[in-house]
Amino acid sequence: MTIRIGISGWRYEGWRGVFYPKGLAQARELEFASRAVDTIEINGSHYSLQTIGSYRAWYEATPPGFVFAVKGPRYLTHMLRFRDEKALPALANFFASGVLALQEKLGPFLWQFPPNFSFKAERLERFLAMLPRTTDEARKLAGQHDGRVKQPWFEPTRKRRLRHAIEIRHASFCTPEFPALLRKHRVALVVSDAVADWPYVEDVTADFVYLRLHGTETLYGGAYSDRALDRWADRLRAWGGGGEPDDAKRISPIKARKAGRRDVYCYFGI
């Protein structure tokens, strides 16, 4: 069991002179942040294809044992929505962009669905079936990239298993068919705590648990009290120990199968 607690991104103007020391060069902010937490979400990959140069620089800036979670491209989740023949090339481009250069520091991929994206079983199943489960599968998929990737990189690395997590923001996903599909494909359902009108669910659907804590007063704003943090710590320990909280809020009436241990990734987005 490994419980990792980190942050959603590291480039924030309001952190300079507060979290980051005054005068710290922006180019060294990841280096600083990665010594304070042991995992960080990469947000830039959600908005545009990153480059092999960026992934290599991020790898070098962080210490041994550090892990990145990588947000999947919104071009696929928010624009294409897996609906046409462009979906597979878009996924191939993502894996050809250099993300595999993170090597052993590559953690889960986060696929964030928009608030107006509703549950359609066939569409979701197509997407889940496309996701590579190992670095070898990702390399094979990356070979189908198109000209949008200017410097493709998917050279052989040590074979590793890949993890995927999905964050939902539409109530139509609150049907038992949804967590059943995730379990079938061994994809995690993100526990997303926010003041926004998003579903809050805690079904365990993979061999790891992924949490995003978005704030207590406004979306991405409002600190968690010590009491709230103690409550979250208890829940993380329950999941990490292979069980689940006694009051877990699940979509499915089926409890998660008891596991020996689980990895847990928890990110604060405030």
mmCIF file of C-alpha atoms in Angstrom:
data_model
loop_
_atom_site.group_PDB
_atom_site.id
_atom_site.type_symbol
_atom_site.label_atom_id
_atom_site.label_comp_id
_atom_site.label_asym_id
_atom_site.label_seq_id
_atom_site.Cartn_x
_atom_site.Cartn_y
_atom_site.Cartn_z
ATOM 1 C CA MET A 1 0.000 0.000 0.000
ATOM 2 C CA THR A 2 1.207 3.480 -0.930
ATOM 3 C CA ILE A 3 -0.834 6.571 -0.096
ATOM 4 C CA ARG A 4 0.293 9.573 -2.114
ATOM 5 C CA ILE A 5 -0.996 13.070 -1.420
ATOM 6 C CA GLY A 6 -0.298 15.877 -3.838
ATOM 7 C CA ILE A 7 -1.618 18.833 -5.797
ATOM 8 C CA SER A 8 -3.390 19.475 -9.084
ATOM 9 C CA GLY A 9 -0.743 21.341 -11.029
ATOM 10 C CA TRP A 10 2.036 23.579 -9.791
ATOM 11 C CA ARG A 11 1.924 26.818 -11.817
ATOM 12 C CA TYR A 12 -0.263 29.233 -9.888
ATOM 13 C CA GLU A 13 0.328 32.972 -9.619
ATOM 14 C CA GLY A 14 -1.193 33.168 -6.136
ATOM 15 C CA TRP A 15 1.283 30.643 -4.759
ATOM 16 C CA ARG A 16 4.308 32.812 -5.550
ATOM 17 C CA GLY A 17 5.702 34.384 -2.426
ATOM 18 C CA VAL A 18 3.358 32.219 -0.315
ATOM 19 C CA PHE A 19 4.005 28.545 -1.043
ATOM 20 C CA TYR A 20 6.924 29.295 -3.328
ATOM 21 C CA PRO A 21 9.733 31.391 -1.829
ATOM 22 C CA LYS A 22 9.848 34.963 -3.004
ATOM 23 C CA GLY A 23 12.156 35.271 -5.971
ATOM 24 C CA LEU A 24 12.081 31.585 -6.912
ATOM 25 C CA ALA A 25 12.367 31.275 -10.690
ATOM 26 C CA GLN A 26 9.210 29.893 -12.299
ATOM 27 C CA ALA A 27 11.342 27.288 -14.029
ATOM 28 C CA ARG A 28 12.192 25.850 -10.590
ATOM 29 C CA GLU A 29 8.661 25.716 -9.181
ATOM 30 C CA LEU A 30 8.161 22.047 -10.045
ATOM 31 C CA GLU A 31 11.505 21.219 -8.462
ATOM 32 C CA PHE A 32 10.388 22.960 -5.267
ATOM 33 C CA ALA A 33 6.850 21.535 -5.210
ATOM 34 C CA SER A 34 8.026 17.977 -5.827
ATOM 35 C CA ARG A 35 10.062 18.129 -2.599
ATOM 36 C CA ALA A 36 6.941 19.129 -0.635
ATOM 37 C CA VAL A 37 4.594 16.446 -2.047
ATOM 38 C CA ASP A 38 5.252 13.107 -3.711
ATOM 39 C CA THR A 39 2.770 13.365 -6.582
ATOM 40 C CA ILE A 40 1.399 16.116 -8.839
ATOM 41 C CA GLU A 41 -1.170 16.172 -11.632
ATOM 42 C CA ILE A 42 0.054 17.476 -14.980
ATOM 43 C CA ASN A 43 -2.665 19.862 -16.175
ATOM 44 C CA GLY A 44 -1.068 21.123 -19.386
ATOM 45 C CA SER A 45 -1.619 17.802 -21.141
ATOM 46 C CA HIS A 46 -5.371 18.386 -20.815
ATOM 47 C CA TYR A 47 -5.270 21.583 -22.866
ATOM 48 C CA SER A 48 -2.719 20.755 -25.554
ATOM 49 C CA LEU A 49 -0.235 18.123 -26.631
ATOM 50 C CA GLN A 50 2.956 18.531 -24.636
ATOM 51 C CA THR A 51 6.401 17.844 -26.067
ATOM 52 C CA ILE A 52 9.052 15.261 -25.379
ATOM 53 C CA GLY A 53 11.245 18.124 -24.171
ATOM 54 C CA SER A 54 8.722 19.084 -21.499
ATOM 55 C CA TYR A 55 8.228 15.526 -20.263
ATOM 56 C CA ARG A 56 11.984 14.991 -20.039
ATOM 57 C CA ALA A 57 12.438 18.271 -18.159
ATOM 58 C CA TRP A 58 9.701 17.345 -15.682
ATOM 59 C CA TYR A 59 11.276 13.952 -15.145
ATOM 60 C CA GLU A 60 14.665 15.524 -14.428
ATOM 61 C CA ALA A 61 13.224 18.204 -12.116
ATOM 62 C CA THR A 62 11.637 15.711 -9.725
ATOM 63 C CA PRO A 63 13.279 13.388 -7.188
ATOM 64 C CA PRO A 64 13.442 9.571 -7.271
ATOM 65 C CA GLY A 65 10.190 7.979 -6.170
ATOM 66 C CA PHE A 66 8.074 10.885 -7.378
ATOM 67 C CA VAL A 67 4.937 10.120 -9.443
ATOM 68 C CA PHE A 68 2.974 12.206 -11.940
ATOM 69 C CA ALA A 69 -0.690 11.781 -12.737
ATOM 70 C CA VAL A 70 -1.360 12.905 -16.307
ATOM 71 C CA LYS A 71 -4.624 14.468 -17.447
ATOM 72 C CA GLY A 72 -5.888 13.176 -20.763
ATOM 73 C CA PRO A 73 -6.578 15.662 -23.567
ATOM 74 C CA ARG A 74 -9.862 17.567 -23.538
ATOM 75 C CA TYR A 75 -9.814 17.382 -27.338
ATOM 76 C CA LEU A 76 -10.786 13.750 -26.874
ATOM 77 C CA THR A 77 -13.100 14.029 -23.847
ATOM 78 C CA HIS A 78 -14.736 17.433 -24.371
ATOM 79 C CA MET A 79 -14.694 17.945 -28.142
ATOM 80 C CA LEU A 80 -14.618 14.619 -29.964
ATOM 81 C CA ARG A 81 -16.299 12.783 -27.074
ATOM 82 C CA PHE A 82 -15.109 9.500 -28.611
ATOM 83 C CA ARG A 83 -17.809 9.809 -31.290
ATOM 84 C CA ASP A 84 -16.051 9.567 -34.638
ATOM 85 C CA GLU A 85 -13.096 8.164 -36.495
ATOM 86 C CA LYS A 86 -10.846 10.918 -35.108
ATOM 87 C CA ALA A 87 -10.927 9.508 -31.567
ATOM 88 C CA LEU A 88 -8.339 6.778 -32.064
ATOM 89 C CA PRO A 89 -5.778 9.057 -33.820
ATOM 90 C CA ALA A 90 -6.278 11.640 -31.052
ATOM 91 C CA LEU A 91 -5.502 9.023 -28.419
ATOM 92 C CA ALA A 92 -2.520 7.846 -30.467
ATOM 93 C CA ASN A 93 -1.214 11.417 -30.688
ATOM 94 C CA PHE A 94 -1.403 11.753 -26.915
ATOM 95 C CA PHE A 95 0.708 8.661 -26.334
ATOM 96 C CA ALA A 96 3.122 9.636 -29.122
ATOM 97 C CA SER A 97 3.727 13.103 -27.657
ATOM 98 C CA GLY A 98 6.370 11.915 -25.188
ATOM 99 C CA VAL A 99 4.387 11.022 -22.066
ATOM 100 C CA LEU A 100 6.060 7.603 -21.877
ATOM 101 C CA ALA A 101 9.365 9.399 -21.237
ATOM 102 C CA LEU A 102 8.175 9.878 -17.649
ATOM 103 C CA GLN A 103 9.174 6.212 -17.245
ATOM 104 C CA GLU A 104 8.820 4.950 -13.661
ATOM 105 C CA LYS A 105 7.432 8.350 -12.599
ATOM 106 C CA LEU A 106 4.356 7.833 -14.782
ATOM 107 C CA GLY A 107 1.323 7.292 -12.575
ATOM 108 C CA PRO A 108 -2.400 7.176 -13.396
ATOM 109 C CA PHE A 109 -3.987 8.856 -16.385
ATOM 110 C CA LEU A 110 -6.924 11.064 -15.419
ATOM 111 C CA TRP A 111 -9.807 11.296 -17.884
ATOM 112 C CA GLN A 112 -12.051 14.183 -16.863
ATOM 113 C CA PHE A 113 -15.504 14.237 -18.444
ATOM 114 C CA PRO A 114 -17.286 17.606 -18.870
ATOM 115 C CA PRO A 115 -20.481 18.448 -16.918
ATOM 116 C CA ASN A 116 -22.685 18.041 -20.016
ATOM 117 C CA PHE A 117 -21.255 14.627 -20.935
ATOM 118 C CA SER A 118 -23.904 12.015 -20.165
ATOM 119 C CA PHE A 119 -23.625 8.270 -19.680
ATOM 120 C CA LYS A 120 -24.006 6.160 -22.800
ATOM 121 C CA ALA A 121 -22.842 2.612 -22.215
ATOM 122 C CA GLU A 122 -21.761 1.790 -25.774
ATOM 123 C CA ARG A 123 -19.811 5.017 -26.174
ATOM 124 C CA LEU A 124 -18.043 4.550 -22.847
ATOM 125 C CA GLU A 125 -17.238 0.923 -23.567
ATOM 126 C CA ARG A 126 -15.602 1.917 -26.873
ATOM 127 C CA PHE A 127 -13.405 4.393 -25.048
ATOM 128 C CA LEU A 128 -12.442 2.004 -22.254
ATOM 129 C CA ALA A 129 -11.521 -0.636 -24.817
ATOM 130 C CA MET A 130 -9.195 1.835 -26.571
ATOM 131 C CA LEU A 131 -7.139 2.609 -23.464
ATOM 132 C CA PRO A 132 -3.730 0.903 -23.393
ATOM 133 C CA ARG A 133 -3.072 -1.223 -20.311
ATOM 134 C CA THR A 134 0.709 -1.467 -20.604
ATOM 135 C CA THR A 135 3.518 0.680 -21.935
ATOM 136 C CA ASP A 136 3.937 -1.801 -24.796
ATOM 137 C CA GLU A 137 0.283 -1.335 -25.772
ATOM 138 C CA ALA A 138 0.729 2.442 -25.514
ATOM 139 C CA ARG A 139 3.750 2.324 -27.830
ATOM 140 C CA LYS A 140 1.815 0.268 -30.368
ATOM 141 C CA LEU A 141 -1.066 2.743 -30.228
ATOM 142 C CA ALA A 142 1.322 5.704 -30.507
ATOM 143 C CA GLY A 143 2.531 4.305 -33.819
ATOM 144 C CA GLN A 144 -0.831 5.344 -35.294
ATOM 145 C CA HIS A 145 -0.229 9.055 -34.636
ATOM 146 C CA ASP A 146 -0.780 11.659 -37.328
ATOM 147 C CA GLY A 147 0.976 14.866 -38.347
ATOM 148 C CA ARG A 148 -0.219 16.852 -35.339
ATOM 149 C CA VAL A 149 2.664 15.399 -33.339
ATOM 150 C CA LYS A 150 5.729 17.325 -34.476
ATOM 151 C CA GLN A 151 8.287 15.323 -32.487
ATOM 152 C CA PRO A 152 6.821 11.875 -31.851
ATOM 153 C CA TRP A 153 8.515 9.873 -29.110
ATOM 154 C CA PHE A 154 7.511 6.390 -28.016
ATOM 155 C CA GLU A 155 10.792 4.536 -27.764
ATOM 156 C CA PRO A 156 10.942 1.251 -25.850
ATOM 157 C CA THR A 157 11.056 1.578 -22.085
ATOM 158 C CA ARG A 158 10.719 -0.988 -19.358
ATOM 159 C CA LYS A 159 7.318 -2.663 -19.682
ATOM 160 C CA ARG A 160 4.954 -1.333 -17.040
ATOM 161 C CA ARG A 161 1.253 -1.564 -16.364
ATOM 162 C CA LEU A 162 -0.750 1.613 -16.959
ATOM 163 C CA ARG A 163 -3.557 2.887 -14.766
ATOM 164 C CA HIS A 164 -6.574 4.965 -15.763
ATOM 165 C CA ALA A 165 -9.162 6.903 -13.735
ATOM 166 C CA ILE A 166 -12.368 8.642 -14.831
ATOM 167 C CA GLU A 167 -13.906 11.735 -13.230
ATOM 168 C CA ILE A 168 -17.624 12.218 -13.923
ATOM 169 C CA ARG A 169 -19.654 15.411 -13.680
ATOM 170 C CA HIS A 170 -23.120 14.317 -14.861
ATOM 171 C CA ALA A 171 -25.801 12.591 -12.781
ATOM 172 C CA SER A 172 -26.680 10.114 -15.539
ATOM 173 C CA PHE A 173 -23.574 8.117 -14.594
ATOM 174 C CA CYS A 174 -25.226 7.175 -11.301
ATOM 175 C CA THR A 175 -26.439 3.835 -12.587
ATOM 176 C CA PRO A 176 -24.994 0.444 -11.529
ATOM 177 C CA GLU A 177 -24.093 -0.242 -15.161
ATOM 178 C CA PHE A 178 -21.395 2.427 -14.981
ATOM 179 C CA PRO A 179 -19.229 1.050 -12.127
ATOM 180 C CA ALA A 180 -19.758 -2.429 -13.583
ATOM 181 C CA LEU A 181 -18.156 -1.264 -16.842
ATOM 182 C CA LEU A 182 -15.258 0.310 -14.957
ATOM 183 C CA ARG A 183 -14.657 -2.909 -13.016
ATOM 184 C CA LYS A 184 -14.728 -4.906 -16.235
ATOM 185 C CA HIS A 185 -11.943 -2.735 -17.644
ATOM 186 C CA ARG A 186 -10.131 -2.194 -14.292
ATOM 187 C CA VAL A 187 -10.499 1.584 -14.472
ATOM 188 C CA ALA A 188 -10.863 3.661 -11.293
ATOM 189 C CA LEU A 189 -13.795 5.964 -10.564
ATOM 190 C CA VAL A 190 -12.521 9.276 -9.198
ATOM 191 C CA VAL A 191 -13.827 10.324 -5.789
ATOM 192 C CA SER A 192 -14.460 13.999 -6.521
ATOM 193 C CA ASP A 193 -15.232 16.310 -3.587
ATOM 194 C CA ALA A 194 -16.513 19.702 -4.720
ATOM 195 C CA VAL A 195 -19.160 22.298 -3.953
ATOM 196 C CA ALA A 196 -20.228 22.046 -7.604
ATOM 197 C CA ASP A 197 -23.281 20.012 -8.556
ATOM 198 C CA TRP A 198 -21.303 16.902 -9.498
ATOM 199 C CA PRO A 199 -22.000 13.341 -8.366
ATOM 200 C CA TYR A 200 -20.080 12.340 -5.259
ATOM 201 C CA VAL A 201 -19.512 8.585 -5.377
ATOM 202 C CA GLU A 202 -17.016 6.227 -3.763
ATOM 203 C CA ASP A 203 -17.312 2.957 -5.697
ATOM 204 C CA VAL A 204 -13.985 1.104 -5.798
ATOM 205 C CA THR A 205 -13.631 -0.227 -9.344
ATOM 206 C CA ALA A 206 -9.894 -0.887 -9.689
ATOM 207 C CA ASP A 207 -6.885 -1.944 -7.637
ATOM 208 C CA PHE A 208 -6.214 1.689 -6.706
ATOM 209 C CA VAL A 209 -8.265 4.682 -5.564
ATOM 210 C CA TYR A 210 -8.024 8.209 -6.991
ATOM 211 C CA LEU A 211 -9.346 11.273 -5.135
ATOM 212 C CA ARG A 212 -9.623 14.937 -6.097
ATOM 213 C CA LEU A 213 -10.442 17.440 -3.349
ATOM 214 C CA HIS A 214 -11.616 20.625 -5.064
ATOM 215 C CA GLY A 215 -12.285 22.903 -2.082
ATOM 216 C CA THR A 216 -14.889 23.573 0.592
ATOM 217 C CA GLU A 217 -16.290 27.052 -0.124
ATOM 218 C CA THR A 218 -16.051 27.607 -3.864
ATOM 219 C CA LEU A 219 -14.841 25.433 -6.697
ATOM 220 C CA TYR A 220 -11.050 25.329 -6.283
ATOM 221 C CA GLY A 221 -11.294 27.511 -3.194
ATOM 222 C CA GLY A 222 -11.629 27.086 0.553
ATOM 223 C CA ALA A 223 -9.256 25.275 2.862
ATOM 224 C CA TYR A 224 -10.148 21.968 4.507
ATOM 225 C CA SER A 225 -10.390 22.165 8.304
ATOM 226 C CA ASP A 226 -8.326 19.899 10.539
ATOM 227 C CA ARG A 227 -11.487 17.939 11.315
ATOM 228 C CA ALA A 228 -12.239 17.471 7.623
ATOM 229 C CA LEU A 229 -8.665 16.400 6.944
ATOM 230 C CA ASP A 230 -8.870 13.845 9.761
ATOM 231 C CA ARG A 231 -12.012 12.432 8.151
ATOM 232 C CA TRP A 232 -10.293 12.190 4.784
ATOM 233 C CA ALA A 233 -7.256 10.560 6.377
ATOM 234 C CA ASP A 234 -9.497 7.860 7.866
ATOM 235 C CA ARG A 235 -11.050 7.216 4.457
ATOM 236 C CA LEU A 236 -7.684 7.034 2.730
ATOM 237 C CA ARG A 237 -6.463 4.508 5.277
ATOM 238 C CA ALA A 238 -9.604 2.395 4.788
ATOM 239 C CA TRP A 239 -9.144 2.302 1.018
ATOM 240 C CA GLY A 240 -5.409 1.803 1.254
ATOM 241 C CA GLY A 241 -5.892 -1.093 3.654
ATOM 242 C CA GLY A 242 -7.943 -2.945 1.065
ATOM 243 C CA GLY A 243 -11.408 -2.106 2.397
ATOM 244 C CA GLU A 244 -13.667 0.914 2.215
ATOM 245 C CA PRO A 245 -15.234 3.362 4.688
ATOM 246 C CA ASP A 246 -18.232 1.983 6.585
ATOM 247 C CA ASP A 247 -20.388 4.804 5.211
ATOM 248 C CA ALA A 248 -19.045 4.666 1.650
ATOM 249 C CA LYS A 249 -21.427 6.300 -0.811
ATOM 250 C CA ARG A 250 -21.678 3.916 -3.735
ATOM 251 C CA ILE A 251 -23.682 3.834 -6.947
ATOM 252 C CA SER A 252 -23.675 0.059 -6.923
ATOM 253 C CA PRO A 253 -25.091 -1.954 -4.009
ATOM 254 C CA ILE A 254 -22.144 -4.305 -4.453
ATOM 255 C CA LYS A 255 -19.298 -3.649 -2.036
ATOM 256 C CA ALA A 256 -15.762 -3.665 -3.341
ATOM 257 C CA ARG A 257 -14.002 -6.977 -3.111
ATOM 258 C CA LYS A 258 -11.691 -6.992 -0.101
ATOM 259 C CA ALA A 259 -8.098 -6.548 -1.228
ATOM 260 C CA GLY A 260 -4.843 -6.981 0.618
ATOM 261 C CA ARG A 261 -3.645 -3.449 -0.090
ATOM 262 C CA ARG A 262 -4.425 -0.657 -2.519
ATOM 263 C CA ASP A 263 -2.487 2.343 -3.736
ATOM 264 C CA VAL A 264 -4.266 5.638 -3.116
ATOM 265 C CA TYR A 265 -3.670 8.915 -4.971
ATOM 266 C CA CYS A 266 -5.161 12.083 -3.467
ATOM 267 C CA TYR A 267 -4.890 15.534 -5.063
ATOM 268 C CA PHE A 268 -5.870 18.920 -3.672
ATOM 269 C CA GLY A 269 -7.120 21.308 -6.345
ATOM 270 C CA ILE A 270 -7.156 24.534 -4.355
#
